[in-house]
Coordinates of C-alpha atoms and ligand atoms in Angstrom, one line a residue:
M1 CA 24.5 104.0 -14.8
S2 CA 23.9 100.6 -13.3
S3 CA 23.3 97.3 -15.2
S4 CA 20.9 94.6 -14.4
I5 CA 22.3 91.4 -13.0
F6 CA 20.7 88.1 -11.9
I7 CA 22.3 86.1 -9.1
F8 CA 22.0 82.3 -9.8
G9 CA 21.4 80.6 -6.5
A10 CA 19.6 81.4 -3.3
G11 CA 21.9 79.8 -0.6
G12 CA 24.7 81.2 1.4
V13 CA 27.1 82.0 -1.5
A14 CA 24.2 83.8 -3.3
R15 CA 23.4 85.9 -0.3
E16 CA 27.1 86.7 0.2
V17 CA 27.3 87.8 -3.5
A18 CA 24.3 90.1 -2.9
W19 CA 26.3 91.7 -0.1
I20 CA 29.5 92.1 -2.2
I21 CA 27.4 93.8 -4.9
D22 CA 25.9 96.1 -2.3
D23 CA 29.4 97.1 -1.3
I24 CA 30.5 97.6 -4.9
N25 CA 27.4 99.9 -5.4
K26 CA 28.5 102.0 -2.4
V27 CA 31.7 102.9 -4.3
E28 CA 30.0 103.3 -7.6
P29 CA 26.4 102.4 -8.5
K30 CA 27.2 99.5 -10.9
W31 CA 24.6 96.7 -10.5
D32 CA 20.9 96.5 -10.2
I33 CA 20.1 93.0 -8.8
K34 CA 17.0 91.6 -10.6
G35 CA 16.7 88.6 -8.3
F36 CA 18.0 85.3 -7.1
L37 CA 17.5 82.9 -10.0
V38 CA 16.6 79.4 -9.0
D39 CA 16.1 76.4 -11.3
G40 CA 13.6 74.4 -9.2
K41 CA 10.7 75.1 -7.0
C42 CA 11.4 77.7 -4.4
T43 CA 8.4 78.6 -2.3
T44 CA 9.9 81.9 -0.9
N45 CA 9.1 85.0 -2.9
Y46 CA 11.9 87.2 -1.4
I47 CA 15.2 86.5 0.4
D48 CA 16.8 89.5 2.1
K49 CA 14.2 91.7 0.3
I50 CA 15.5 90.5 -3.1
P51 CA 12.9 88.7 -5.3
V52 CA 13.3 85.0 -6.0
I53 CA 12.8 84.1 -9.7
N54 CA 11.8 80.5 -10.4
G55 CA 13.1 79.0 -13.7
L56 CA 15.6 80.2 -16.2
N57 CA 13.1 81.2 -18.9
C58 CA 13.3 84.9 -18.0
L59 CA 16.8 84.8 -19.5
K60 CA 15.2 84.2 -23.0
D61 CA 13.5 87.5 -23.0
N62 CA 16.6 89.5 -22.1
Q63 CA 19.2 90.8 -24.6
S64 CA 22.7 89.8 -23.3
P65 CA 21.5 89.2 -19.7
K66 CA 24.2 89.3 -17.0
V67 CA 24.3 86.4 -14.6
I68 CA 26.7 85.6 -11.7
I69 CA 26.6 81.9 -10.8
A70 CA 26.7 81.9 -7.0
V71 CA 26.7 78.2 -5.9
G72 CA 29.5 76.6 -3.9
S73 CA 30.2 73.5 -6.0
G74 CA 32.5 74.0 -9.0
A75 CA 31.0 71.0 -10.8
K76 CA 27.5 72.6 -10.5
R77 CA 28.8 76.0 -11.7
A78 CA 30.1 74.2 -14.9
E79 CA 26.7 72.5 -15.4
I80 CA 24.7 75.7 -14.8
A81 CA 26.9 77.8 -17.1
S82 CA 26.3 75.5 -20.0
R83 CA 22.6 75.2 -19.2
I84 CA 22.3 79.0 -19.1
L85 CA 24.2 79.4 -22.4
S86 CA 21.9 76.8 -24.0
I87 CA 18.9 79.0 -23.1
N88 CA 20.5 82.3 -24.2
S89 CA 23.9 82.1 -25.8
E90 CA 24.4 85.8 -25.4
T91 CA 24.4 85.6 -21.6
Q92 CA 27.3 87.4 -20.0
F93 CA 29.0 86.4 -16.8
P94 CA 30.7 89.4 -15.2
N95 CA 33.4 89.2 -12.5
I96 CA 32.2 90.3 -9.1
I97 CA 35.2 91.6 -7.1
H98 CA 34.8 93.2 -3.7
P99 CA 36.3 96.8 -3.5
S100 CA 38.6 95.8 -0.7
V101 CA 40.5 93.3 -2.8
I102 CA 44.1 94.3 -3.2
K103 CA 45.6 93.3 -6.6
S104 CA 48.2 94.4 -9.0
N105 CA 47.4 95.5 -12.6
L106 CA 49.1 92.3 -13.7
V107 CA 46.3 90.0 -12.6
S108 CA 44.1 88.7 -15.4
F109 CA 40.5 87.5 -15.0
G110 CA 38.3 85.4 -17.3
V111 CA 34.5 85.6 -16.6
G112 CA 32.1 84.7 -13.8
N113 CA 34.6 84.9 -10.9
I114 CA 33.6 85.9 -7.4
I115 CA 36.4 87.5 -5.3
Y116 CA 35.4 88.0 -1.7
P117 CA 36.5 90.9 0.7
N118 CA 40.1 91.2 1.9
C119 CA 41.7 88.9 -0.7
V120 CA 45.2 89.8 -1.8
I121 CA 46.3 88.8 -5.3
T122 CA 49.8 89.8 -6.1
T123 CA 51.4 89.9 -9.5
N124 CA 51.2 88.0 -12.8
V125 CA 48.4 85.8 -11.5
V126 CA 46.1 84.3 -14.1
I127 CA 42.5 83.6 -13.0
G128 CA 40.3 81.7 -15.4
N129 CA 36.5 81.4 -15.3
Y130 CA 33.8 80.8 -12.7
N131 CA 36.2 80.6 -9.8
Q132 CA 35.4 81.6 -6.2
I133 CA 38.1 83.1 -3.9
H134 CA 36.6 83.4 -0.5
I135 CA 37.3 85.9 2.3
A136 CA 40.9 86.9 3.1
S137 CA 42.7 84.4 0.8
V138 CA 46.1 85.2 -0.6
L139 CA 47.3 84.3 -4.1
S140 CA 51.0 85.0 -4.8
H141 CA 53.0 85.8 -7.9
D142 CA 52.8 83.7 -11.1
S143 CA 50.1 81.4 -9.8
I144 CA 47.4 80.0 -12.1
V145 CA 43.8 79.4 -11.1
K146 CA 42.1 77.5 -14.0
D147 CA 38.2 77.2 -14.1
Y148 CA 35.5 76.2 -11.5
V149 CA 38.0 76.3 -8.7
T150 CA 36.8 77.0 -5.1
I151 CA 39.2 78.6 -2.6
L152 CA 37.5 78.7 0.8
P153 CA 38.2 81.4 3.4
G154 CA 41.7 82.1 4.6
C155 CA 43.7 80.1 2.1
N156 CA 47.3 80.9 1.4
I157 CA 48.6 80.1 -2.0
S158 CA 52.4 80.7 -2.6
G159 CA 54.1 81.6 -5.9
N160 CA 54.0 79.6 -9.1
V161 CA 51.2 77.3 -7.9
V162 CA 48.7 75.8 -10.4
L163 CA 45.1 75.0 -9.2
N164 CA 43.6 72.8 -11.9
E165 CA 39.9 72.8 -13.0
G166 CA 37.3 72.1 -10.4
C167 CA 39.6 71.6 -7.4
S168 CA 38.7 73.0 -4.0
L169 CA 40.8 74.2 -1.1
G170 CA 39.2 73.9 2.3
V171 CA 39.2 76.7 4.8
G172 CA 42.6 77.8 6.0
S173 CA 44.6 75.5 3.8
K174 CA 48.1 76.4 2.4
I175 CA 50.0 75.4 -0.7
I176 CA 53.7 76.0 -0.9
Q177 CA 55.4 77.4 -4.0
Q178 CA 55.6 75.6 -7.3
K179 CA 53.1 72.9 -6.4
S180 CA 49.8 72.0 -8.1
V181 CA 46.5 70.6 -7.2
G182 CA 44.9 68.2 -9.7
R183 CA 41.5 68.5 -11.4
N184 CA 38.5 68.0 -9.0
S185 CA 40.7 67.2 -6.0
F186 CA 39.8 68.5 -2.5
I187 CA 42.3 69.8 0.0
G188 CA 40.9 69.4 3.5
A189 CA 40.4 72.3 5.9
G190 CA 43.7 73.4 7.5
A191 CA 46.0 71.2 5.3
I192 CA 49.4 72.2 4.1
V193 CA 50.3 71.0 0.7
I194 CA 54.0 70.4 0.3
N195 CA 53.9 68.0 -2.7
S196 CA 51.8 68.3 -5.8
I197 CA 48.4 66.6 -5.5
P198 CA 47.1 64.5 -8.4
E199 CA 43.6 64.7 -9.8
G200 CA 40.4 63.3 -8.2
V201 CA 41.7 62.8 -4.6
L202 CA 41.0 64.1 -1.1
A203 CA 44.3 65.2 0.6
V204 CA 44.3 66.3 4.3
G205 CA 46.6 67.2 7.1
I206 CA 50.0 68.7 7.7
P207 CA 51.8 67.8 5.5
A208 CA 48.8 66.9 3.3
I209 CA 48.5 63.3 2.4
I210 CA 46.0 61.5 0.1
K211 CA 43.2 60.1 2.1
K212 CA 41.0 58.8 -0.6
K213 CA 40.3 58.8 -4.4
Y214 CA 36.9 60.2 -5.5
Ligands
LIG301 C1 37.6 67.1 3.4 C2 36.1 67.3 3.8 C3 35.3 67.9 2.6 C4 35.5 65.9 4.1 O1 35.5 65.2 2.9 P1 34.9 63.7 2.9 O2 35.1 63.1 1.5 O3 33.5 63.7 3.4 O4 35.9 62.9 3.9 P2 35.5 62.2 5.3 O5 34.8 63.1 6.2 O6 35.0 60.9 4.9 O7 37.0 62.0 5.9 C5 37.9 61.1 5.3 C6 39.1 61.1 6.3 O8 39.8 62.3 6.2 C7 39.9 62.9 7.5 N1 39.7 64.3 7.3 C8 38.6 64.9 6.7 N2 38.8 66.3 6.7 C9 40.0 66.5 7.3 C10 40.7 67.7 7.6 N3 40.3 68.9 7.2 N4 41.9 67.5 8.3 C11 42.4 66.3 8.7 N5 41.7 65.2 8.4 C12 40.5 65.3 7.8 C13 38.7 62.3 8.3 O9 39.0 62.3 9.7 C14 38.8 60.9 7.7 O10 39.9 60.2 8.3 P3 39.8 58.6 8.6 O11 39.5 57.9 7.3 O12 41.2 58.3 9.1 O13 38.7 58.4 9.6 C15 36.0 68.1 5.1 O14 36.5 67.4 6.2 C16 36.7 69.5 4.9 O15 37.8 69.7 5.3 N6 35.9 70.4 4.4 C17 36.3 71.8 4.2 C18 35.2 72.6 4.7 C19 35.4 74.1 4.5 O16 36.4 74.5 4.1 N7 34.3 74.8 4.7 C20 34.3 76.2 4.5 C21 32.9 76.7 4.2 S1 32.9 78.4 4.0

């Protein structure tokens, strides 16, 4: 039997999540998408044949509604999660994991994570809450992904890496083993991180160097 789910957002990530859910349902009918939930005025009634629902009030009338927050910015995901919980504290945030993802049984997930197709997550990896791991990224043994982290397509994260809250890794970036990326820092597309990166900075290039502080 399938469960109802709302997708928060109506942009690129939200439409990609609808596609991932479609693929999950091809394996086993798990989710019934109620609509793209938007918290502002959206003049379109349907996107890709899925209804657009304006405003979060519909969550009030649901018992334990299920929502996946599908927006690209980690900071926005944090803000939206707390707004949704203030409207209905029983809201649940399931993990949406594409069936093609390869992972061991020793990977743990919190809530509200989106894992895109063709990711590989090896062993003893801890993934917190509301993270996005985009297409074909690799996470190796003993790494930790905290909360609200965004890993853009084709990233390669070696063993024992720590990705702290709200950091983002640009497309195709790589982190060598035992390094960390600080809270809310951004690693530019294509960078190779060979030294740990502190919080709140932009680091770019090969090897990655700090370009600016946010
Ligand atoms: C890092 C990024 C977000 C730009 O951030 P920003 O704060 O706007 O930074 P700016 O564009 O002002 O660039 C600051 C400096 O870093 C350099 N820089 C920015 N991104 C870089 C990159 N990926 N590699 C090398 N240098 C880069 C700029 O050339 C600039 O250098 P300068 O000061 O010597 O002129 C962007 O360049 C990036 O890499 N985005 C990732 C996009 C991505 O992964 N998209 C996937 C979507 S699915």
